[in-house]
Amino acid sequence: MGKNVLRDTLTRVGAADTEVEVIAASQTMDVWYVPDPARASLRAELGLLGELAAEPCQFEPFHDTPGPGEFRACVRKQLHWHHDLERRAGSDVPFPRLCILSSGRPTTVLDAFGFQPDPGRPGLYRTAPGWRVDLVVISELPRTRDTLLLRLLGARAVLRDAIRDLAALAEDAWERSIALPWLVRLRFETPAEPSARAANDAEEEEIVTEVQQWFEQLKQSLRDEARKEALQEGLKEGLKEGLKEGLKEGQIRTLARQFEKKLGRPLAETERSVLTERLDRLGPDRLDEVLLELPADALAAWLADPAAG
C-alpha cells in the first residue's frame, strides 16, 4: 500500500513508477520519482512530501524500523542507480537524493550515520550534504494535514490516527481520492476471520477492524446518497414518464455523476450506455463496490471493457 500511495500521490506533480529496476545490481527501488516543473504549484499541496519531492528522488518506505543493513542496501541502490544514469547519459548527471521513510525511530541508524534533525521539520533528519540522504521518522511527524499521506505509511497508532484524519476530510479532498482505493483493497486482502489474523497485535487488529468498518460506512453512505438523489430525480421524471421509469433514470443520472466525480471528467455517451447496461445486469451494489474499489484509471478501463463484471 505504501508504495502505491506514494506513487499515486507523486504522480499528481510528476512522473513516478514503482519497482524501477537498478540494472547494475539487479535490485529495485521502491519508488523513483522525477518532478514535473510545470506542476510545481500543485506540488505545494503535498506538504512535507512535496518538499521532499522538489527534485529527483529515490523513496524507500519501511513499515518496520530499518537497521544499518537495510540502510546500506538503500545507499547501494542509490549509488548503482547514479552509475546507471551516467552510463545512459554518457556524461555526468547530478547525484540523486535518497529519502528513507521509517515508521519508527531507527536510533542505531541515526547515530551510526550521523543524521541530524532538521530544525524546521519535526521528524525529518538529514546526513551531511554530500550523501544526499534524508530520513523521515513517521511516528514523530505532527498530526497535521500536510503530513497525512506520509502518516498513512506509519504503523499502529500513527496509522490508525491517519485513517481517522483521512475519514474526517471532505468527500472531495484529493487525499481521499489517492488513499481510499488502496485502503479498500487492503480491506479485501486482509483475512476476514480473526483467527486468520492471529499474528497481529491488538493495535494492528484495531486498525484492520477500523478499515473494515469505514469501508462499510462509505458503502452505505454511497447507497443512501444514490437512493436519495434517485428518488428526487425520479419524482421529477415520474411526473412526465411514470414513476418507475423516472426512478431508474434518476438512479442512472446519480451513478453517472458519481463516476464523473471519480474520473474527473464527463462520461462519454458510450460509457453512459455501459453504465446503464451494467446497472440492469449487475445491480447497484456491485456498481457501488466498483466505484469504491477502483482508482480512476482502472475505473475508466472497467467502463471500456465489454466483458467486465
Coordinates of N, CA and C in Angstrom, one line a residue, residues 68-252:
P68 N 21.0 -0.9 10.3 CA 22.1 -0.5 9.4 C 22.2 -1.2 8.1
G69 N 21.8 -2.6 8.1 CA 21.9 -3.3 6.9 C 20.9 -2.9 5.9
E70 N 19.7 -2.6 6.3 CA 18.7 -2.1 5.3 C 19.1 -0.7 4.8
F71 N 19.7 0.1 5.7 CA 20.1 1.5 5.3 C 21.2 1.4 4.2
R72 N 22.2 0.5 4.5 CA 23.3 0.3 3.5 C 22.7 -0.2 2.1
A73 N 21.7 -1.1 2.2 CA 21.1 -1.6 1.0 C 20.5 -0.5 0.2
C74 N 19.9 0.5 0.8 CA 19.3 1.6 0.1 C 20.3 2.5 -0.5
V75 N 21.4 2.8 0.2 CA 22.5 3.6 -0.3 C 23.2 2.9 -1.5
R76 N 23.3 1.5 -1.4 CA 23.9 0.8 -2.5 C 23.0 1.0 -3.8
K77 N 21.7 0.9 -3.6 CA 20.8 1.2 -4.8 C 21.0 2.6 -5.3
Q78 N 21.1 3.5 -4.4 CA 21.3 4.9 -4.8 C 22.6 5.1 -5.6
L79 N 23.7 4.5 -5.2 CA 25.0 4.6 -5.9 C 24.9 3.9 -7.3
H80 N 24.3 2.7 -7.3 CA 24.2 1.9 -8.5 C 23.3 2.7 -9.5
W81 N 22.3 3.3 -9.0 CA 21.3 4.0 -9.9 C 22.0 5.2 -10.5
H82 N 22.8 5.9 -9.7 CA 23.5 7.1 -10.2 C 24.5 6.6 -11.3
H83 N 25.2 5.5 -11.1 CA 26.1 4.9 -12.1 C 25.4 4.6 -13.4
D84 N 24.2 4.0 -13.3 CA 23.4 3.7 -14.5 C 22.9 4.9 -15.2
L85 N 22.5 5.9 -14.4 CA 22.1 7.2 -15.1 C 23.2 7.8 -15.9
E86 N 24.4 7.8 -15.3 CA 25.5 8.4 -16.1 C 25.9 7.5 -17.3
R87 N 25.7 6.2 -17.1 CA 26.0 5.3 -18.3 C 25.0 5.6 -19.4
R88 N 23.8 5.8 -19.1 CA 22.8 6.1 -20.1 C 23.0 7.4 -20.7
A89 N 23.4 8.4 -19.9 CA 23.5 9.8 -20.4 C 24.8 10.0 -21.2
G90 N 25.8 9.1 -20.8 CA 27.2 9.3 -21.4 C 27.9 10.5 -20.9
S91 N 27.5 11.0 -19.8 CA 28.1 12.2 -19.2 C 27.7 12.3 -17.7
D92 N 28.3 13.3 -17.0 CA 28.0 13.4 -15.6 C 26.5 13.9 -15.4
V93 N 25.8 13.3 -14.4 CA 24.5 13.7 -14.0 C 24.5 14.0 -12.5
P94 N 23.6 14.9 -12.1 CA 23.5 15.2 -10.6 C 23.3 13.9 -9.8
F95 N 23.9 13.8 -8.6 CA 23.7 12.7 -7.8 C 22.3 12.7 -7.2
P96 N 21.5 11.6 -7.4 CA 20.1 11.6 -6.9 C 20.0 11.6 -5.4
R97 N 18.9 12.2 -4.9 CA 18.6 12.1 -3.5 C 17.9 10.8 -3.1
L98 N 18.2 10.4 -1.9 CA 17.5 9.2 -1.3 C 16.7 9.7 -0.1
C99 N 15.5 9.2 0.0 CA 14.6 9.5 1.2 C 14.1 8.2 1.7
I100 N 14.5 7.9 3.0 CA 14.0 6.7 3.7 C 12.9 7.1 4.6
L101 N 11.8 6.4 4.5 CA 10.6 6.6 5.3 C 10.5 5.5 6.3
S102 N 10.7 5.8 7.6 CA 10.7 4.8 8.6 C 9.5 5.0 9.6
S103 N 8.7 3.9 9.8 CA 7.5 4.0 10.7 C 7.9 4.4 12.1
G104 N 9.0 3.9 12.6 CA 9.5 4.2 13.9 C 10.9 4.8 13.9
R105 N 11.4 5.1 15.1 CA 12.7 5.8 15.2 C 13.8 4.8 15.1
P106 N 14.7 4.8 14.0 CA 15.8 3.9 13.9 C 17.0 4.5 14.6
T107 N 17.1 4.4 15.9 CA 18.1 5.1 16.7 C 19.5 4.7 16.2
T108 N 19.7 3.4 16.0 CA 21.0 2.9 15.6 C 21.5 3.6 14.3
V109 N 20.6 3.6 13.3 CA 20.9 4.2 12.0 C 21.2 5.7 12.2
L110 N 20.4 6.4 12.9 CA 20.5 7.9 13.1 C 21.9 8.2 13.8
D111 N 22.2 7.4 14.8 CA 23.5 7.6 15.5 C 24.7 7.2 14.6
A112 N 24.6 6.0 14.0 CA 25.8 5.4 13.3 C 26.2 6.2 12.1
F113 N 25.2 6.8 11.4 CA 25.5 7.5 10.2 C 25.4 9.0 10.3
G114 N 25.3 9.5 11.5 CA 25.5 11.0 11.7 C 24.3 11.8 11.2
F115 N 23.1 11.3 11.3 CA 21.9 12.1 10.9 C 21.7 13.2 12.0
Q116 N 21.3 14.4 11.5 CA 20.9 15.5 12.4 C 19.5 15.9 12.1
P117 N 18.8 16.3 13.2 CA 17.4 16.7 12.9 C 17.3 18.0 12.2
D118 N 16.3 18.1 11.3 CA 16.1 19.4 10.6 C 15.3 20.3 11.5
P119 N 15.8 21.5 11.8 CA 15.2 22.3 12.8 C 13.8 22.8 12.4
G120 N 13.5 22.9 11.2 CA 12.2 23.4 10.7 C 11.2 22.3 10.5
R121 N 11.6 21.0 10.6 CA 10.6 20.0 10.3 C 10.7 18.8 11.3
P122 N 9.9 18.8 12.3 CA 9.9 17.6 13.3 C 9.8 16.3 12.5
G123 N 10.6 15.4 12.9 CA 10.5 14.0 12.2 C 11.4 13.9 11.0
L124 N 12.1 14.9 10.6 CA 12.9 14.9 9.4 C 14.4 15.0 9.8
Y125 N 15.2 14.0 9.4 CA 16.7 14.0 9.7 C 17.5 14.0 8.4
R126 N 18.6 14.6 8.4 CA 19.5 14.7 7.2 C 20.9 14.3 7.6
T127 N 21.6 13.7 6.6 CA 23.0 13.4 6.7 C 23.8 14.7 6.2
A128 N 25.1 14.5 6.2 CA 26.0 15.6 5.6 C 25.5 15.8 4.1
P129 N 25.6 17.0 3.6 CA 25.1 17.3 2.3 C 25.6 16.4 1.2
G130 N 26.8 16.0 1.2 CA 27.4 15.1 0.2 C 26.7 13.8 0.0
W131 N 26.1 13.2 1.1 CA 25.5 12.0 1.0 C 24.1 12.1 0.3
R132 N 23.5 13.2 0.4 CA 22.1 13.5 -0.1 C 21.1 12.4 0.3
V133 N 21.1 12.2 1.6 CA 20.1 11.2 2.2 C 19.3 11.9 3.3
D134 N 18.0 11.8 3.2 CA 17.0 12.2 4.2 C 16.4 11.0 4.8
L135 N 16.0 11.1 6.1 CA 15.3 10.1 6.7 C 14.1 10.7 7.5
V136 N 12.9 10.2 7.2 CA 11.7 10.7 7.9 C 11.2 9.6 8.9
V137 N 11.1 10.0 10.2 CA 10.6 9.2 11.2 C 9.1 9.5 11.3
I138 N 8.3 8.6 10.8 CA 6.8 8.9 10.6 C 6.1 9.1 12.0
S139 N 6.6 8.3 13.0 CA 6.0 8.4 14.3 C 6.2 9.7 15.0
E140 N 7.2 10.5 14.5 CA 7.5 11.8 15.1 C 6.9 13.0 14.3
L141 N 6.1 12.7 13.2 CA 5.5 13.8 12.4 C 4.4 14.4 13.2
P142 N 4.2 15.7 13.1 CA 3.0 16.3 13.7 C 1.7 15.8 13.1
R143 N 0.6 15.8 13.8 CA -0.6 15.3 13.3 C -1.3 16.5 12.6
T144 N -0.9 16.8 11.4 CA -1.4 17.9 10.6 C -1.8 17.3 9.2
R145 N -2.5 18.1 8.4 CA -2.9 17.6 7.1 C -1.7 17.5 6.2
D146 N -0.7 18.4 6.3 CA 0.4 18.3 5.3 C 1.3 17.1 5.6
T147 N 1.1 16.3 6.6 CA 1.8 15.1 6.8 C 0.9 13.8 6.7
L148 N -0.3 14.0 6.3 CA -1.3 12.9 6.4 C -0.9 11.8 5.5
L149 N -0.5 12.0 4.2 CA -0.2 10.9 3.3 C 1.0 10.1 3.8
L150 N 2.0 10.8 4.4 CA 3.2 10.2 5.0 C 2.8 9.3 6.2
R151 N 1.9 9.9 7.0 CA 1.5 9.1 8.2 C 0.7 7.9 7.9
L152 N 0.0 7.8 6.7 CA -0.6 6.6 6.3 C 0.4 5.5 6.0
L153 N 1.7 5.8 5.9 CA 2.7 4.8 5.7 C 3.3 4.4 7.1
G154 N 2.7 4.9 8.2 CA 3.2 4.5 9.5 C 2.6 3.2 10.0
A155 N 2.7 3.0 11.3 CA 2.2 1.7 11.9 C 1.4 2.0 13.1
R156 N 0.6 1.0 13.5 CA -0.1 1.1 14.8 C -0.9 2.3 15.0
A157 N -0.7 3.0 16.1 CA -1.5 4.2 16.5 C -1.3 5.3 15.5
V158 N -0.1 5.4 14.9 CA 0.1 6.5 13.9 C -0.8 6.2 12.7
L159 N -0.8 5.0 12.2 CA -1.7 4.6 11.0 C -3.1 4.8 11.4
R160 N -3.5 4.3 12.6 CA -4.9 4.4 13.0 C -5.4 5.9 13.0
D161 N -4.6 6.8 13.6 CA -4.9 8.2 13.6 C -5.0 8.8 12.2
A162 N -4.1 8.4 11.3 CA -4.1 8.9 10.0 C -5.3 8.5 9.2
I163 N -5.8 7.2 9.4 CA -7.0 6.8 8.8 C -8.2 7.6 9.3
R164 N -8.2 7.9 10.6 CA -9.3 8.7 11.2 C -9.2 10.1 10.6
D165 N -8.0 10.7 10.4 CA -7.9 12.0 9.9 C -8.4 12.0 8.4
L166 N -8.1 11.0 7.7 CA -8.5 10.9 6.3 C -10.0 10.8 6.2
A167 N -10.6 10.0 7.1 CA -12.1 9.9 7.1 C -12.8 11.2 7.4
A168 N -12.1 12.1 8.2 CA -12.7 13.3 8.6 C -12.6 14.4 7.5
L169 N -11.8 14.2 6.4 CA -11.7 15.2 5.4 C -13.0 15.3 4.5
A170 N -13.2 16.3 3.8 CA -14.3 16.5 2.9 C -14.3 15.4 1.9
E171 N -15.4 15.0 1.4 CA -15.5 13.9 0.4 C -14.7 14.2 -0.9
D172 N -14.6 15.5 -1.2 CA -13.8 15.8 -2.5 C -12.4 16.1 -2.2
A173 N -11.8 15.8 -1.0 CA -10.4 16.0 -0.7 C -9.6 15.1 -1.6
W174 N -8.5 15.7 -2.1 CA -7.7 14.9 -3.1 C -7.0 13.8 -2.3
E175 N -6.7 13.9 -1.0 CA -6.1 12.8 -0.3 C -6.9 11.6 -0.3
R176 N -8.2 11.8 -0.2 CA -9.2 10.6 -0.2 C -9.1 9.9 -1.5
S177 N -9.1 10.7 -2.6 CA -9.1 10.0 -3.9 C -7.8 9.2 -4.1
I178 N -6.7 9.6 -3.5 CA -5.5 8.8 -3.6 C -5.5 7.6 -2.7
A179 N -5.8 7.8 -1.5 CA -5.6 6.7 -0.5 C -6.8 5.7 -0.4
L180 N -8.0 6.2 -0.6 CA -9.2 5.4 -0.4 C -9.2 4.1 -1.2
P181 N -8.8 4.1 -2.5 CA -8.8 2.8 -3.3 C -7.9 1.8 -2.7
W182 N -6.7 2.2 -2.1 CA -5.8 1.3 -1.6 C -6.2 0.8 -0.2
L183 N -6.9 1.6 0.6 CA -7.4 1.2 1.8 C -8.5 0.2 1.6
V184 N -9.3 0.4 0.6 CA -10.4 -0.5 0.3 C -9.8 -1.8 -0.1
R185 N -8.7 -1.8 -1.0 CA -8.1 -3.0 -1.4 C -7.5 -3.7 -0.2
L186 N -6.9 -3.0 0.7 CA -6.4 -3.6 2.0 C -7.4 -4.3 2.7
R187 N -8.6 -3.7 2.7 CA -9.8 -4.4 3.4 C -10.1 -5.7 2.8
F188 N -10.0 -5.9 1.5 CA -10.3 -7.1 0.8 C -9.2 -8.1 0.9
E189 N -7.9 -7.6 1.0 CA -6.8 -8.6 1.1 C -6.5 -9.1 2.5
T190 N -7.2 -8.5 3.5 CA -7.0 -8.9 4.9 C -8.0 -10.0 5.2
P191 N -7.5 -11.1 5.8 CA -8.5 -12.2 6.1 C -9.6 -11.7 7.0
A192 N -10.8 -12.1 6.7 CA -12.0 -11.7 7.4 C -12.1 -12.3 8.8
E193 N -11.6 -13.5 9.0 CA -11.7 -14.2 10.2 C -10.6 -13.8 11.2
P194 N -10.9 -13.4 12.4 CA -9.8 -13.0 13.4 C -8.8 -14.1 13.6
S195 N -9.2 -15.4 13.5 CA -8.3 -16.5 13.7 C -7.2 -16.5 12.6
A196 N -7.5 -16.0 11.4 CA -6.6 -15.9 10.3 C -5.6 -14.8 10.5
R197 N -5.9 -13.9 11.4 CA -5.0 -12.7 11.7 C -4.4 -12.8 13.0
A198 N -4.1 -14.0 13.5 CA -3.6 -14.2 14.8 C -2.3 -13.6 15.1
A199 N -1.5 -13.4 14.0 CA -0.2 -12.8 14.1 C -0.2 -11.3 14.5
N200 N -1.4 -10.6 14.2 CA -1.5 -9.2 14.5 C -1.6 -9.0 16.0
D201 N -0.9 -7.9 16.5 CA -1.1 -7.5 17.9 C -2.4 -6.7 18.0
A202 N -2.7 -6.3 19.2 CA -4.0 -5.6 19.5 C -4.2 -4.3 18.7
E203 N -3.1 -3.5 18.5 CA -3.3 -2.3 17.8 C -3.5 -2.6 16.3
E204 N -2.7 -3.5 15.7 CA -2.9 -3.9 14.3 C -4.3 -4.4 14.1
E205 N -4.8 -5.2 15.0 CA -6.2 -5.7 14.9 C -7.2 -4.6 14.9
E206 N -7.0 -3.6 15.7 CA -7.9 -2.5 15.8 C -7.9 -1.7 14.5
I207 N -6.7 -1.6 13.8 CA -6.6 -0.9 12.6 C -7.4 -1.6 11.5
V208 N -7.2 -3.0 11.4 CA -7.9 -3.8 10.4 C -9.4 -3.6 10.6
T209 N -9.9 -3.7 11.9 CA -11.3 -3.6 12.1 C -11.8 -2.2 11.7
E210 N -11.0 -1.2 12.0 CA -11.4 0.2 11.7 C -11.5 0.4 10.2
V211 N -10.6 -0.2 9.4 CA -10.7 -0.1 7.9 C -11.9 -0.7 7.4
Q212 N -12.2 -1.9 8.0 CA -13.4 -2.6 7.5 C -14.7 -1.9 7.9
Q213 N -14.7 -1.3 9.1 CA -15.9 -0.5 9.4 C -16.1 0.7 8.6
W214 N -15.0 1.4 8.3 CA -15.0 2.6 7.5 C -15.5 2.2 6.1
F215 N -15.0 1.1 5.5 CA -15.5 0.7 4.2 C -17.0 0.5 4.2
E216 N -17.5 -0.2 5.2 CA -18.9 -0.4 5.2 C -19.7 0.9 5.3
Q217 N -19.2 1.8 6.1 CA -19.9 3.1 6.3 C -19.9 3.9 4.9
L218 N -18.7 3.9 4.3 CA -18.6 4.5 3.0 C -19.6 3.9 2.0
K219 N -19.7 2.6 2.0 CA -20.5 1.9 1.1 C -22.0 2.3 1.3
Q220 N -22.4 2.3 2.6 CA -23.8 2.6 3.0 C -24.1 4.0 2.7
S221 N -23.1 4.9 2.9 CA -23.3 6.3 2.6 C -23.5 6.6 1.1
L222 N -22.7 5.8 0.3 CA -22.9 5.9 -1.1 C -24.2 5.5 -1.6
R223 N -24.7 4.4 -1.0 CA -26.0 3.9 -1.4 C -27.1 4.8 -1.0
D224 N -27.0 5.4 0.3 CA -28.0 6.3 0.7 C -28.1 7.5 -0.2
E225 N -26.9 8.0 -0.5 CA -26.9 9.2 -1.4 C -27.5 8.9 -2.7
A226 N -27.2 7.7 -3.3 CA -27.7 7.4 -4.6 C -29.2 7.2 -4.5
R227 N -29.7 6.6 -3.5 CA -31.2 6.4 -3.3 C -31.9 7.7 -3.2
K228 N -31.3 8.6 -2.4 CA -31.9 9.9 -2.2 C -32.0 10.7 -3.5
E229 N -30.9 10.8 -4.2 CA -30.8 11.5 -5.4 C -31.7 10.9 -6.5
A230 N -31.7 9.5 -6.5 CA -32.5 8.8 -7.5 C -34.0 9.1 -7.2
L231 N -34.4 9.2 -6.0 CA -35.8 9.5 -5.7 C -36.2 10.9 -6.1
Q232 N -35.3 11.8 -5.8 CA -35.5 13.2 -6.2 C -35.6 13.3 -7.8
E233 N -34.7 12.7 -8.4 CA -34.7 12.8 -9.9 C -35.9 12.0 -10.4
G234 N -36.2 10.9 -9.8 CA -37.3 10.1 -10.2 C -38.7 10.7 -10.1
L235 N -38.8 11.5 -9.0 CA -40.1 12.2 -8.8 C -40.3 13.2 -9.9
K236 N -39.2 13.9 -10.3 CA -39.3 14.9 -11.3 C -39.7 14.2 -12.7
E237 N -38.9 13.1 -13.0 CA -39.2 12.5 -14.2 C -40.5 11.7 -14.2
G238 N -40.9 11.3 -13.0 CA -42.1 10.5 -12.9 C -43.3 11.2 -13.3
L239 N -43.3 12.6 -13.1 CA -44.5 13.4 -13.5 C -44.7 13.3 -15.0
K240 N -43.6 13.1 -15.7 CA -43.7 13.1 -17.2 C -43.8 11.6 -17.7
E241 N -43.0 10.7 -17.2 CA -42.8 9.4 -17.8 C -43.3 8.3 -17.0
G242 N -43.8 8.5 -15.8 CA -44.2 7.4 -14.9 C -43.2 7.2 -13.9
L243 N -43.6 6.9 -12.7 CA -42.7 6.8 -11.5 C -41.6 5.8 -11.7
K244 N -41.9 4.6 -12.2 CA -40.9 3.5 -12.3 C -39.8 3.9 -13.2
E245 N -40.1 4.4 -14.4 CA -39.0 4.8 -15.4 C -38.3 6.0 -14.8
G246 N -39.0 6.9 -14.2 CA -38.4 8.1 -13.6 C -37.4 7.7 -12.6
L247 N -37.7 6.8 -11.7 CA -36.8 6.4 -10.6 C -35.5 5.8 -11.2
K248 N -35.7 4.9 -12.3 CA -34.5 4.3 -12.9 C -33.6 5.4 -13.6
E249 N -34.2 6.4 -14.2 CA -33.5 7.4 -14.9 C -32.7 8.2 -13.8
G250 N -33.4 8.5 -12.7 CA -32.7 9.2 -11.6 C -31.5 8.5 -11.1
Q251 N -31.7 7.2 -10.9 CA -30.6 6.3 -10.4 C -29.4 6.4 -11.4
I252 N -29.7 6.3 -12.7 CA -28.6 6.3 -13.7 C -27.9 7.7 -13.7

